[in-house]
PDB file of C-alpha atoms and ligand atoms in Angstrom:
ATOM      1  CA  MET A   1     -56.876 -66.541 182.455  1.00  0.00           C
ATOM      2  CA  SER A   2     -58.776 -66.631 185.698  1.00  0.00           C
ATOM      3  CA  LYS A   3     -61.748 -68.890 185.790  1.00  0.00           C
ATOM      4  CA  ARG A   4     -65.335 -67.652 185.875  1.00  0.00           C
ATOM      5  CA  THR A   5     -68.409 -69.780 185.513  1.00  0.00           C
ATOM      6  CA  LEU A   6     -72.134 -69.553 186.017  1.00  0.00           C
ATOM      7  CA  ASP A   7     -71.642 -70.002 189.747  1.00  0.00           C
ATOM      8  CA  ALA A   8     -69.821 -66.691 189.870  1.00  0.00           C
ATOM      9  CA  PHE A   9     -73.127 -65.057 188.954  1.00  0.00           C
ATOM     10  CA  PHE A  10     -74.997 -66.349 191.967  1.00  0.00           C
ATOM     11  CA  LYS A  11     -75.301 -64.259 195.103  1.00  0.00           C
ATOM     12  CA  PRO A  12     -74.153 -65.585 197.491  1.00  0.00           C
ATOM     13  CA  PRO A  13     -71.999 -67.965 195.454  1.00  0.00           C
ATOM     14  CA  PRO A  14     -73.010 -71.564 196.119  1.00  0.00           C
ATOM     15  CA  LYS A  15     -70.558 -73.447 198.263  1.00  0.00           C
ATOM     16  CA  ARG A  16     -68.935 -76.206 196.297  1.00  0.00           C
ATOM     17  CA  THR A  17     -68.530 -79.460 198.103  1.00  0.00           C
ATOM     18  CA  LYS A  18     -65.096 -80.274 199.419  1.00  0.00           C
ATOM     19  CA  GLU A  19     -65.223 -83.564 197.591  1.00  0.00           C
ATOM     20  CA  ILE A  20     -65.215 -81.900 194.197  1.00  0.00           C
ATOM     21  CA  HIS A  21     -62.244 -79.758 195.107  1.00  0.00           C
ATOM     22  CA  THR A  22     -60.131 -82.399 196.757  1.00  0.00           C
ATOM     23  CA  ASN A  23     -60.786 -85.063 194.181  1.00  0.00           C
ATOM     24  CA  SER A  24     -60.379 -82.793 191.195  1.00  0.00           C
ATOM     25  CA  ILE A  25     -57.281 -81.063 192.352  1.00  0.00           C
ATOM     26  CA  ASP A  26     -54.772 -83.447 190.822  1.00  0.00           C
ATOM     27  CA  ILE A  27     -56.664 -84.055 187.610  1.00  0.00           C
ATOM     28  CA  PRO A  28     -55.797 -81.407 185.035  1.00  0.00           C
ATOM     29  CA  PRO A  29     -58.863 -79.791 183.466  1.00  0.00           C
ATOM     30  CA  ASP A  30     -59.691 -79.974 179.772  1.00  0.00           C
ATOM     31  CA  THR A  31     -58.559 -76.960 177.827  1.00  0.00           C
ATOM     32  CA  HIS A  32     -59.119 -76.046 174.189  1.00  0.00           C
ATOM     33  CA  PRO A  33     -58.833 -72.837 172.171  1.00  0.00           C
ATOM     34  CA  THR A  34     -62.620 -72.917 171.707  1.00  0.00           C
ATOM     35  CA  TYR A  35     -63.252 -73.147 175.469  1.00  0.00           C
ATOM     36  CA  PRO A  36     -63.479 -69.788 177.240  1.00  0.00           C
ATOM     37  CA  ILE A  37     -62.391 -71.465 180.479  1.00  0.00           C
ATOM     38  CA  PRO A  38     -60.731 -74.774 181.413  1.00  0.00           C
ATOM     39  CA  ILE A  39     -63.356 -77.428 182.138  1.00  0.00           C
ATOM     40  CA  ALA A  40     -62.712 -79.690 185.128  1.00  0.00           C
ATOM     41  CA  LYS A  41     -62.842 -83.440 184.805  1.00  0.00           C
ATOM     42  CA  LEU A  42     -65.263 -85.348 186.987  1.00  0.00           C
ATOM     43  CA  PRO A  43     -63.917 -86.290 190.415  1.00  0.00           C
ATOM     44  CA  ILE A  44     -63.006 -89.963 190.559  1.00  0.00           C
ATOM     45  CA  HIS A  45     -65.618 -90.912 193.156  1.00  0.00           C
ATOM     46  CA  LEU A  46     -68.353 -89.399 190.995  1.00  0.00           C
ATOM     47  CA  THR A  47     -67.159 -91.184 187.867  1.00  0.00           C
ATOM     48  CA  LYS A  48     -67.169 -94.441 189.805  1.00  0.00           C
ATOM     49  CA  ALA A  49     -70.607 -93.875 191.307  1.00  0.00           C
ATOM     50  CA  MET A  50     -72.026 -93.142 187.860  1.00  0.00           C
ATOM     51  CA  GLU A  51     -70.368 -96.161 186.289  1.00  0.00           C
ATOM     52  CA  GLU A  52     -71.488 -98.548 188.990  1.00  0.00           C
ATOM     53  CA  ASN A  53     -75.102 -97.418 189.356  1.00  0.00           C
ATOM     54  CA  THR A  54     -76.263 -96.257 185.943  1.00  0.00           C
ATOM     55  CA  PRO A  55     -78.822 -96.981 184.618  1.00  0.00           C
ATOM     56  CA  ALA A  56     -80.472 -97.225 188.012  1.00  0.00           C
ATOM     57  CA  ARG A  57     -83.642 -98.737 186.477  1.00  0.00           C
ATOM     58  CA  GLU A  58     -84.527-100.570 183.321  1.00  0.00           C
ATOM     59  CA  ALA A  59     -86.053 -98.522 180.532  1.00  0.00           C
ATOM     60  CA  LYS A  60     -89.791 -98.303 179.980  1.00  0.00           C
ATOM     61  CA  VAL A  61     -90.728 -98.381 176.332  1.00  0.00           C
ATOM     62  CA  MET A  62     -93.203 -95.624 175.496  1.00  0.00           C
ATOM     63  CA  ASN A  63     -94.866 -96.254 172.182  1.00  0.00           C
ATOM     64  CA  SER A  64     -98.540 -96.142 172.993  1.00  0.00           C
ATOM     65  CA  GLN A  65     -99.200 -92.959 170.980  1.00  0.00           C
ATOM     66  CA  PRO A  66     -98.880 -92.623 167.226  1.00  0.00           C
ATOM     67  CA  ASP A  67     -95.266 -91.943 166.189  1.00  0.00           C
ATOM     68  CA  LEU A  68     -94.070 -91.988 169.772  1.00  0.00           C
ATOM     69  CA  ASP A  69     -90.757 -93.819 169.897  1.00  0.00           C
ATOM     70  CA  CYS A  70     -89.316 -93.245 173.344  1.00  0.00           C
ATOM     71  CA  LEU A  71     -87.334 -95.035 176.040  1.00  0.00           C
ATOM     72  CA  TYR A  72     -87.822 -93.689 179.562  1.00  0.00           C
ATOM     73  CA  PHE A  73     -85.389 -94.371 182.414  1.00  0.00           C
ATOM     74  CA  GLN A  74     -86.590 -93.178 185.799  1.00  0.00           C
ATOM     75  CA  PRO A  75     -84.264 -92.730 187.540  1.00  0.00           C
ATOM     76  CA  PHE A  76     -81.294 -93.027 185.215  1.00  0.00           C
ATOM     77  CA  ILE A  77     -78.713 -91.917 187.763  1.00  0.00           C
ATOM     78  CA  PRO A  78     -79.452 -92.437 191.485  1.00  0.00           C
ATOM     79  CA  ARG A  79     -80.569 -89.209 193.163  1.00  0.00           C
ATOM     80  CA  SER A  80     -77.527 -88.382 195.340  1.00  0.00           C
ATOM     81  CA  THR A  81     -75.078 -89.012 192.480  1.00  0.00           C
ATOM     82  CA  ALA A  82     -77.304 -87.086 190.072  1.00  0.00           C
ATOM     83  CA  ASN A  83     -77.440 -84.129 192.458  1.00  0.00           C
ATOM     84  CA  GLU A  84     -73.686 -84.023 192.750  1.00  0.00           C
ATOM     85  CA  LEU A  85     -73.342 -84.277 188.974  1.00  0.00           C
ATOM     86  CA  PHE A  86     -75.825 -81.402 188.598  1.00  0.00           C
ATOM     87  CA  ARG A  87     -73.804 -79.179 190.955  1.00  0.00           C
ATOM     88  CA  PHE A  88     -70.583 -80.127 189.199  1.00  0.00           C
ATOM     89  CA  LEU A  89     -71.874 -79.333 185.709  1.00  0.00           C
ATOM     90  CA  ARG A  90     -73.487 -76.083 186.834  1.00  0.00           C
ATOM     91  CA  ALA A  91     -70.219 -74.994 188.410  1.00  0.00           C
ATOM     92  CA  GLU A  92     -67.865 -76.090 185.661  1.00  0.00           C
ATOM     93  CA  LEU A  93     -69.499 -75.602 182.264  1.00  0.00           C
ATOM     94  CA  PRO A  94     -69.238 -72.285 180.415  1.00  0.00           C
ATOM     95  CA  PHE A  95     -72.914 -71.356 180.069  1.00  0.00           C
ATOM     96  CA  TYR A  96     -74.255 -68.376 178.142  1.00  0.00           C
ATOM     97  CA  ARG A  97     -77.583 -67.133 176.850  1.00  0.00           C
ATOM     98  CA  VAL A  98     -78.305 -67.084 173.147  1.00  0.00           C
ATOM     99  CA  VAL A  99     -79.821 -63.918 171.732  1.00  0.00           C
ATOM    100  CA  TYR A 100     -80.904 -63.895 168.127  1.00  0.00           C
ATOM    101  CA  PHE A 101     -83.032 -62.020 165.663  1.00  0.00           C
ATOM    102  CA  ALA A 102     -86.035 -63.393 163.864  1.00  0.00           C
ATOM    103  CA  LYS A 103     -88.381 -61.828 161.342  1.00  0.00           C
ATOM    104  CA  ARG A 104     -91.797 -61.187 162.851  1.00  0.00           C
ATOM    105  CA  GLY A 105     -94.194 -59.619 160.391  1.00  0.00           C
ATOM    106  CA  GLY A 106     -91.243 -58.496 158.271  1.00  0.00           C
ATOM    107  CA  VAL A 107     -89.512 -56.842 161.222  1.00  0.00           C
ATOM    108  CA  ASP A 108     -86.329 -58.087 162.927  1.00  0.00           C
ATOM    109  CA  VAL A 109     -87.189 -58.856 166.517  1.00  0.00           C
ATOM    110  CA  GLN A 110     -84.587 -59.660 169.164  1.00  0.00           C
ATOM    111  CA  ILE A 111     -85.280 -62.949 170.925  1.00  0.00           C
ATOM    112  CA  ASN A 112     -83.595 -63.594 174.265  1.00  0.00           C
ATOM    113  CA  THR A 113     -83.708 -67.329 174.832  1.00  0.00           C
ATOM    114  CA  PRO A 114     -84.973 -67.918 178.370  1.00  0.00           C
ATOM    115  CA  ARG A 115     -82.352 -70.394 179.563  1.00  0.00           C
ATOM    116  CA  PHE A 116     -78.611 -70.882 179.884  1.00  0.00           C
ATOM    117  CA  THR A 117     -77.011 -73.084 177.260  1.00  0.00           C
ATOM    118  CA  THR A 118     -73.711 -74.590 176.308  1.00  0.00           C
ATOM    119  CA  VAL A 119     -72.959 -76.867 173.370  1.00  0.00           C
ATOM    120  CA  PHE A 120     -70.191 -79.218 172.338  1.00  0.00           C
ATOM    121  CA  GLY A 121     -69.707 -81.382 169.290  1.00  0.00           C
ATOM    122  CA  VAL A 122     -70.847 -80.791 165.744  1.00  0.00           C
ATOM    123  CA  ASP A 123     -72.369 -77.347 165.922  1.00  0.00           C
ATOM    124  CA  GLU A 124     -71.837 -73.933 164.442  1.00  0.00           C
ATOM    125  CA  GLY A 125     -73.255 -72.135 167.410  1.00  0.00           C
ATOM    126  CA  CYS A 126     -70.358 -70.857 169.448  1.00  0.00           C
ATOM    127  CA  PHE A 127     -68.086 -67.955 168.819  1.00  0.00           C
ATOM    128  CA  PHE A 128     -65.445 -67.520 171.397  1.00  0.00           C
ATOM    129  CA  GLU A 129     -62.351 -65.361 171.515  1.00  0.00           C
ATOM    130  CA  ASP A 130     -61.277 -63.709 168.260  1.00  0.00           C
ATOM    131  CA  GLU A 131     -63.972 -65.364 166.229  1.00  0.00           C
ATOM    132  CA  LEU A 132     -66.492 -63.381 168.221  1.00  0.00           C
ATOM    133  CA  PHE A 133     -65.451 -60.215 166.544  1.00  0.00           C
ATOM    134  CA  HIS A 134     -65.717 -61.547 163.003  1.00  0.00           C
ATOM    135  CA  SER A 135     -68.629 -63.900 163.295  1.00  0.00           C
ATOM    136  CA  THR A 136     -70.236 -64.851 160.023  1.00  0.00           C
ATOM    137  CA  ALA A 137     -72.442 -67.735 161.044  1.00  0.00           C
ATOM    138  CA  SER A 138     -75.127 -68.306 163.569  1.00  0.00           C
ATOM    139  CA  ALA A 139     -76.182 -70.531 166.427  1.00  0.00           C
ATOM    140  CA  SER A 140     -78.574 -73.297 165.596  1.00  0.00           C
ATOM    141  CA  VAL A 141     -80.348 -72.868 168.887  1.00  0.00           C
ATOM    142  CA  GLY A 142     -83.334 -70.626 168.457  1.00  0.00           C
ATOM    143  CA  GLU A 143     -86.925 -70.451 169.558  1.00  0.00           C
ATOM    144  CA  ASP A 144     -88.048 -70.745 165.991  1.00  0.00           C
ATOM    145  CA  GLY A 145     -85.025 -72.793 164.978  1.00  0.00           C
ATOM    146  CA  ASP A 146     -84.279 -70.605 161.998  1.00  0.00           C
ATOM    147  CA  GLY A 147     -80.724 -70.004 163.100  1.00  0.00           C
ATOM    148  CA  ASP A 148     -80.642 -66.552 161.549  1.00  0.00           C
ATOM    149  CA  GLY A 149     -78.889 -63.678 163.181  1.00  0.00           C
ATOM    150  CA  ASP A 150     -78.025 -65.452 166.382  1.00  0.00           C
ATOM    151  CA  VAL A 151     -76.032 -63.662 169.002  1.00  0.00           C
ATOM    152  CA  ILE A 152     -74.235 -64.907 172.061  1.00  0.00           C
ATOM    153  CA  ARG A 153     -73.801 -62.452 174.882  1.00  0.00           C
ATOM    154  CA  HIS A 154     -70.253 -62.111 176.091  1.00  0.00           C
ATOM    155  CA  ASP A 155     -68.275 -59.572 177.949  1.00  0.00           C
ATOM    156  CA  LEU A 156     -66.250 -57.898 175.242  1.00  0.00           C
ATOM    157  CA  GLU A 157     -63.143 -57.553 177.354  1.00  0.00           C
ATOM    158  CA  THR A 158     -62.948 -61.001 178.845  1.00  0.00           C
ATOM    159  CA  THR A 159     -65.022 -62.928 176.264  1.00  0.00           C
ATOM    160  CA  TYR A 160     -66.734 -64.641 179.192  1.00  0.00           C
ATOM    161  CA  PRO A 161     -70.466 -65.213 179.017  1.00  0.00           C
ATOM    162  CA  VAL A 162     -72.336 -62.206 180.308  1.00  0.00           C
ATOM    163  CA  GLN A 163     -73.758 -62.084 183.819  1.00  0.00           C
ATOM    164  CA  LEU A 164     -77.452 -62.777 183.769  1.00  0.00           C
ATOM    165  CA  PRO A 165     -80.094 -62.366 186.417  1.00  0.00           C
ATOM    166  CA  THR A 166     -80.949 -65.411 188.472  1.00  0.00           C
ATOM    167  CA  THR A 167     -83.715 -64.001 190.612  1.00  0.00           C
ATOM    168  CA  LYS A 168     -86.946 -62.219 189.758  1.00  0.00           C
ATOM    169  CA  GLN A 169     -85.604 -59.071 191.390  1.00  0.00           C
ATOM    170  CA  ASP A 170     -82.399 -59.243 189.352  1.00  0.00           C
ATOM    171  CA  ALA A 171     -84.444 -59.899 186.240  1.00  0.00           C
ATOM    172  CA  ASP A 172     -86.489 -56.761 186.869  1.00  0.00           C
ATOM    173  CA  THR A 173     -83.352 -54.708 187.380  1.00  0.00           C
ATOM    174  CA  ASP A 174     -81.826 -56.269 184.304  1.00  0.00           C
ATOM    175  CA  ALA A 175     -84.895 -55.450 182.240  1.00  0.00           C
ATOM    176  CA  LYS A 176     -84.564 -51.805 183.273  1.00  0.00           C
ATOM    177  CA  THR A 177     -80.875 -51.613 182.376  1.00  0.00           C
ATOM    178  CA  LYS A 178     -80.980 -53.887 179.327  1.00  0.00           C
ATOM    179  CA  GLN A 179     -81.336 -50.993 176.921  1.00  0.00           C
ATOM    180  CA  ASP A 180     -78.067 -49.556 178.206  1.00  0.00           C
ATOM    181  CA  THR A 181     -76.036 -52.716 178.483  1.00  0.00           C
ATOM    182  CA  THR A 182     -77.111 -54.725 175.456  1.00  0.00           C
ATOM    183  CA  GLU A 183     -75.150 -52.774 172.918  1.00  0.00           C
ATOM    184  CA  ALA A 184     -71.964 -53.063 174.919  1.00  0.00           C
ATOM    185  CA  LEU A 185     -72.335 -56.717 175.701  1.00  0.00           C
ATOM    186  CA  THR A 186     -73.825 -58.434 172.698  1.00  0.00           C
ATOM    187  CA  LEU A 187     -72.143 -59.486 169.540  1.00  0.00           C
ATOM    188  CA  HIS A 188     -74.342 -59.432 166.502  1.00  0.00           C
ATOM    189  CA  ARG A 189     -74.124 -61.563 163.470  1.00  0.00           C
ATOM    190  CA  LYS A 190     -73.681 -59.255 160.522  1.00  0.00           C
ATOM    191  CA  PRO A 191     -76.904 -58.688 158.598  1.00  0.00           C
ATOM    192  CA  ASN A 192     -77.151 -60.326 155.192  1.00  0.00           C
ATOM    193  CA  THR A 193     -74.718 -63.130 155.942  1.00  0.00           C
ATOM    194  CA  PRO A 194     -76.071 -66.351 154.500  1.00  0.00           C
ATOM    195  CA  SER A 195     -78.044 -68.560 156.827  1.00  0.00           C
ATOM    196  CA  MET A 196     -76.076 -71.505 158.161  1.00  0.00           C
ATOM    197  CA  LYS A 197     -79.189 -73.434 159.059  1.00  0.00           C
ATOM    198  CA  HIS A 198     -78.449 -76.500 157.022  1.00  0.00           C
ATOM    199  CA  LYS A 199     -74.706 -76.750 157.287  1.00  0.00           C
ATOM    200  CA  TYR A 200     -72.119 -76.384 159.945  1.00  0.00           C
ATOM    201  CA  GLY A 201     -69.306 -74.130 158.984  1.00  0.00           C
ATOM    202  CA  HIS A 202     -67.305 -73.888 162.179  1.00  0.00           C
ATOM    203  CA  SER A 203     -64.828 -76.006 164.036  1.00  0.00           C
ATOM    204  CA  PRO A 204     -66.590 -78.313 166.421  1.00  0.00           C
ATOM    205  CA  ARG A 205     -65.926 -77.710 170.096  1.00  0.00           C
ATOM    206  CA  PRO A 206     -64.643 -80.994 171.466  1.00  0.00           C
ATOM    207  CA  ILE A 207     -66.901 -82.654 174.020  1.00  0.00           C
ATOM    208  CA  PRO A 208     -65.149 -82.265 177.398  1.00  0.00           C
ATOM    209  CA  THR A 209     -64.263 -85.391 179.341  1.00  0.00           C
ATOM    210  CA  CYS A 210     -67.002 -84.881 181.955  1.00  0.00           C
ATOM    211  CA  LEU A 211     -69.727 -84.851 179.293  1.00  0.00           C
ATOM    212  CA  GLN A 212     -68.020 -87.500 177.209  1.00  0.00           C
ATOM    213  CA  HIS A 213     -68.287 -89.768 180.200  1.00  0.00           C
ATOM    214  CA  LEU A 214     -71.982 -89.093 180.572  1.00  0.00           C
ATOM    215  CA  LYS A 215     -72.482 -89.546 176.846  1.00  0.00           C
ATOM    216  CA  THR A 216     -70.862 -92.984 176.980  1.00  0.00           C
ATOM    217  CA  LEU A 217     -73.236 -94.067 179.760  1.00  0.00           C
ATOM    218  CA  VAL A 218     -76.238 -92.810 177.814  1.00  0.00           C
ATOM    219  CA  GLU A 219     -74.986 -94.508 174.653  1.00  0.00           C
ATOM    220  CA  SER A 220     -74.632 -97.870 176.287  1.00  0.00           C
ATOM    221  CA  ALA A 221     -78.075 -97.601 177.933  1.00  0.00           C
ATOM    222  CA  THR A 222     -79.793 -96.568 174.698  1.00  0.00           C
ATOM    223  CA  ASN A 223     -77.645 -98.594 172.304  1.00  0.00           C
ATOM    224  CA  THR A 224     -77.208 -95.513 170.127  1.00  0.00           C
ATOM    225  CA  THR A 225     -74.332 -93.128 169.472  1.00  0.00           C
ATOM    226  CA  TYR A 226     -74.533 -89.334 169.699  1.00  0.00           C
ATOM    227  CA  ASN A 227     -72.300 -86.671 168.172  1.00  0.00           C
ATOM    228  CA  PHE A 228     -73.411 -83.575 169.975  1.00  0.00           C
ATOM    229  CA  VAL A 229     -74.118 -82.496 173.547  1.00  0.00           C
ATOM    230  CA  LEU A 230     -76.321 -79.530 174.433  1.00  0.00           C
ATOM    231  CA  VAL A 231     -76.708 -78.631 178.103  1.00  0.00           C
ATOM    232  CA  ASN A 232     -79.527 -76.328 179.152  1.00  0.00           C
ATOM    233  CA  TYR A 233     -79.705 -74.785 182.593  1.00  0.00           C
ATOM    234  CA  TYR A 234     -83.110 -73.502 183.691  1.00  0.00           C
ATOM    235  CA  ALA A 235     -82.110 -71.162 186.487  1.00  0.00           C
ATOM    236  CA  SER A 236     -85.638 -70.525 187.739  1.00  0.00           C
ATOM    237  CA  GLY A 237     -89.271 -71.297 186.986  1.00  0.00           C
ATOM    238  CA  ASP A 238     -89.200 -68.393 184.525  1.00  0.00           C
ATOM    239  CA  ASP A 239     -86.722 -70.201 182.291  1.00  0.00           C
ATOM    240  CA  SER A 240     -88.141 -72.544 179.675  1.00  0.00           C
ATOM    241  CA  ILE A 241     -87.946 -73.835 176.133  1.00  0.00           C
ATOM    242  CA  ALA A 242     -90.838 -73.444 173.704  1.00  0.00           C
ATOM    243  CA  PHE A 243     -92.343 -76.270 171.632  1.00  0.00           C
ATOM    244  CA  HIS A 244     -89.905 -77.265 168.906  1.00  0.00           C
ATOM    245  CA  SER A 245     -88.419 -80.363 167.269  1.00  0.00           C
ATOM    246  CA  ASP A 246     -84.732 -81.085 166.994  1.00  0.00           C
ATOM    247  CA  ASP A 247     -85.083 -81.673 163.286  1.00  0.00           C
ATOM    248  CA  GLU A 248     -82.504 -79.339 161.753  1.00  0.00           C
ATOM    249  CA  ARG A 249     -81.306 -80.931 158.549  1.00  0.00           C
ATOM    250  CA  PHE A 250     -77.696 -81.115 159.650  1.00  0.00           C
ATOM    251  CA  LEU A 251     -78.761 -83.520 162.408  1.00  0.00           C
ATOM    252  CA  GLY A 252     -79.623 -86.113 159.773  1.00  0.00           C
ATOM    253  CA  HIS A 253     -82.857 -87.703 158.667  1.00  0.00           C
ATOM    254  CA  HIS A 254     -84.070 -89.377 161.864  1.00  0.00           C
ATOM    255  CA  PRO A 255     -81.950 -87.960 164.656  1.00  0.00           C
ATOM    256  CA  SER A 256     -82.093 -89.715 168.018  1.00  0.00           C
ATOM    257  CA  ILE A 257     -82.111 -87.367 170.984  1.00  0.00           C
ATOM    258  CA  ALA A 258     -81.465 -88.402 174.580  1.00  0.00           C
ATOM    259  CA  SER A 259     -82.636 -85.920 177.209  1.00  0.00           C
ATOM    260  CA  LEU A 260     -81.187 -86.295 180.698  1.00  0.00           C
ATOM    261  CA  SER A 261     -82.804 -84.272 183.495  1.00  0.00           C
ATOM    262  CA  LEU A 262     -80.880 -83.333 186.627  1.00  0.00           C
ATOM    263  CA  GLY A 263     -81.847 -81.105 189.532  1.00  0.00           C
ATOM    264  CA  ALA A 264     -85.372 -79.953 190.285  1.00  0.00           C
ATOM    265  CA  GLU A 265     -88.590 -81.322 188.868  1.00  0.00           C
ATOM    266  CA  ARG A 266     -89.476 -79.720 185.531  1.00  0.00           C
ATOM    267  CA  GLU A 267     -92.218 -80.865 183.233  1.00  0.00           C
ATOM    268  CA  PHE A 268     -91.201 -82.244 179.839  1.00  0.00           C
ATOM    269  CA  GLN A 269     -94.095 -82.381 177.359  1.00  0.00           C
ATOM    270  CA  LEU A 270     -94.390 -84.009 173.978  1.00  0.00           C
ATOM    271  CA  LYS A 271     -97.114 -83.387 171.449  1.00  0.00           C
ATOM    272  CA  HIS A 272     -97.794 -84.635 167.986  1.00  0.00           C
ATOM    273  CA  LYS A 273     -97.587 -82.185 165.101  1.00  0.00           C
ATOM    274  CA  PRO A 274     -99.946 -81.227 163.416  1.00  0.00           C
ATOM    275  CA  PRO A 275    -102.695 -81.134 164.615  1.00  0.00           C
ATOM    276  CA  PRO A 276    -101.305 -79.789 167.893  1.00  0.00           C
ATOM    277  CA  SER A 277    -103.231 -81.866 170.396  1.00  0.00           C
ATOM    278  CA  PRO A 278    -101.605 -82.624 173.777  1.00  0.00           C
ATOM    279  CA  SER A 279    -100.598 -86.268 174.021  1.00  0.00           C
ATOM    280  CA  GLY A 280     -97.799 -88.500 175.135  1.00  0.00           C
ATOM    281  CA  PRO A 281     -95.999 -88.681 178.452  1.00  0.00           C
ATOM    282  CA  GLY A 282     -95.596 -85.690 180.706  1.00  0.00           C
ATOM    283  CA  GLY A 283     -92.422 -86.742 182.522  1.00  0.00           C
ATOM    284  CA  LYS A 284     -91.835 -84.516 185.550  1.00  0.00           C
ATOM    285  CA  VAL A 285     -89.203 -86.336 187.460  1.00  0.00           C
ATOM    286  CA  PRO A 286     -85.520 -85.370 187.692  1.00  0.00           C
ATOM    287  CA  ASP A 287     -82.602 -87.795 187.219  1.00  0.00           C
ATOM    288  CA  THR A 288     -84.435 -89.346 184.290  1.00  0.00           C
ATOM    289  CA  LEU A 289     -83.349 -90.100 180.771  1.00  0.00           C
ATOM    290  CA  GLU A 290     -85.634 -90.050 177.763  1.00  0.00           C
ATOM    291  CA  MET A 291     -84.478 -91.293 174.401  1.00  0.00           C
ATOM    292  CA  MET A 292     -86.543 -90.243 171.422  1.00  0.00           C
ATOM    293  CA  GLY A 293     -85.960 -91.929 168.117  1.00  0.00           C
ATOM    294  CA  SER A 294     -87.603 -91.204 164.803  1.00  0.00           C
ATOM    295  CA  GLY A 295     -90.331 -89.141 166.474  1.00  0.00           C
ATOM    296  CA  GLN A 296     -88.421 -85.855 165.905  1.00  0.00           C
ATOM    297  CA  GLN A 297     -90.083 -85.380 162.549  1.00  0.00           C
ATOM    298  CA  LEU A 298     -93.503 -85.890 164.053  1.00  0.00           C
ATOM    299  CA  ASN A 299     -93.419 -84.515 167.573  1.00  0.00           C
ATOM    300  CA  TYR A 300     -92.722 -81.268 169.372  1.00  0.00           C
ATOM    301  CA  HIS A 301     -91.362 -81.030 172.890  1.00  0.00           C
ATOM    302  CA  LEU A 302     -90.973 -78.276 175.475  1.00  0.00           C
ATOM    303  CA  ARG A 303     -90.154 -77.344 179.058  1.00  0.00           C
ATOM    304  CA  PRO A 304     -92.797 -74.849 180.137  1.00  0.00           C
ATOM    305  CA  VAL A 305     -92.382 -72.012 182.599  1.00  0.00           C
ATOM    306  CA  ILE A 306     -93.681 -72.904 186.056  1.00  0.00           C
TER     307      ILE A 306
HETATM  308  O1  AKG B 401     -84.623 -79.469 178.731  1.00  0.00           O
HETATM  309  C1  AKG B 401     -84.722 -80.381 177.927  1.00  0.00           C
HETATM  310  O2  AKG B 401     -84.574 -81.558 178.235  1.00  0.00           O
HETATM  311  C2  AKG B 401     -85.094 -80.067 176.504  1.00  0.00           C
HETATM  312  C3  AKG B 401     -84.099 -79.229 175.802  1.00  0.00           C
HETATM  313  C4  AKG B 401     -84.357 -79.226 174.341  1.00  0.00           C
HETATM  314  O3  AKG B 401     -85.307 -79.775 173.895  1.00  0.00           O
HETATM  315  C5  AKG B 401     -83.423 -78.562 173.406  1.00  0.00           C
HETATM  316  O4  AKG B 401     -82.546 -77.816 173.858  1.00  0.00           O
HETATM  317  O5  AKG B 401     -83.555 -78.802 172.198  1.00  0.00           O
HETATM  318 FE1  FE2 B 402     -85.124 -80.135 171.816  1.00  0.00          FE
END
């Protein structure tokens, strides 16, 4: 199977650094039946740079607001290493966009999540290969978190994630052609299948070595263990995530979430719920790590459009 990743969707395709190629060449990639493509391991020099220099700063404890329980590392990974890691992950991970249906005023409305995503670990959200054609469960990732009727867009022939626009102009063209292409390219969860919101009924996708490595660094810095890795890619200022809490029941009672930002500056806001009054830190800086503890039950967070 020839390899195709998010980078293949960029015009012109970003040049990958020689370092990644030369260092990765002798290290076999991770493969798994649930992966649509082999996933490269981190080049040795990058692994070493991360190990030696992370965390780059001590954590700040952020607990000045009610129910705020947050550690903030800024930076977590030094900028040049973080930038290389960002390019590596963007080039190597099999991203897709989640499309799902939610009831709005009793009517099923299609929601196109405005970001690229990929998940590994304990999650029911991915249907690759044959499973795609018989899917009975849904992704947990949704703007309203209800997990019902989720759809992942794939090319039906190749099962690769579908090409998505990365520029405003492409987005406009895509919007015009969406009506024609959606039917051919999306895979719908059958109506009336029971919601999988509170259980996970599918084989976990193993966490690939490159993310496992990152997870280990985050675990030792935060003195916590994690069982799931979700990577979001915000391809432009139009991509975002709405206010939500990562409080699905299958995550446990007080899930700890670590959020690592790489690449460009994007605001990360927290607010208490309810009443919805803006509060807490508004971290803007890339290469940072935020670890939120028991606050999931009590706080929302988002990345706004810019
Ligand atoms: O971009 C981020 O750091 C937030 C992502 C997020 O909150 C989520 O996917 O649940
Ligand atoms: Fe979240």
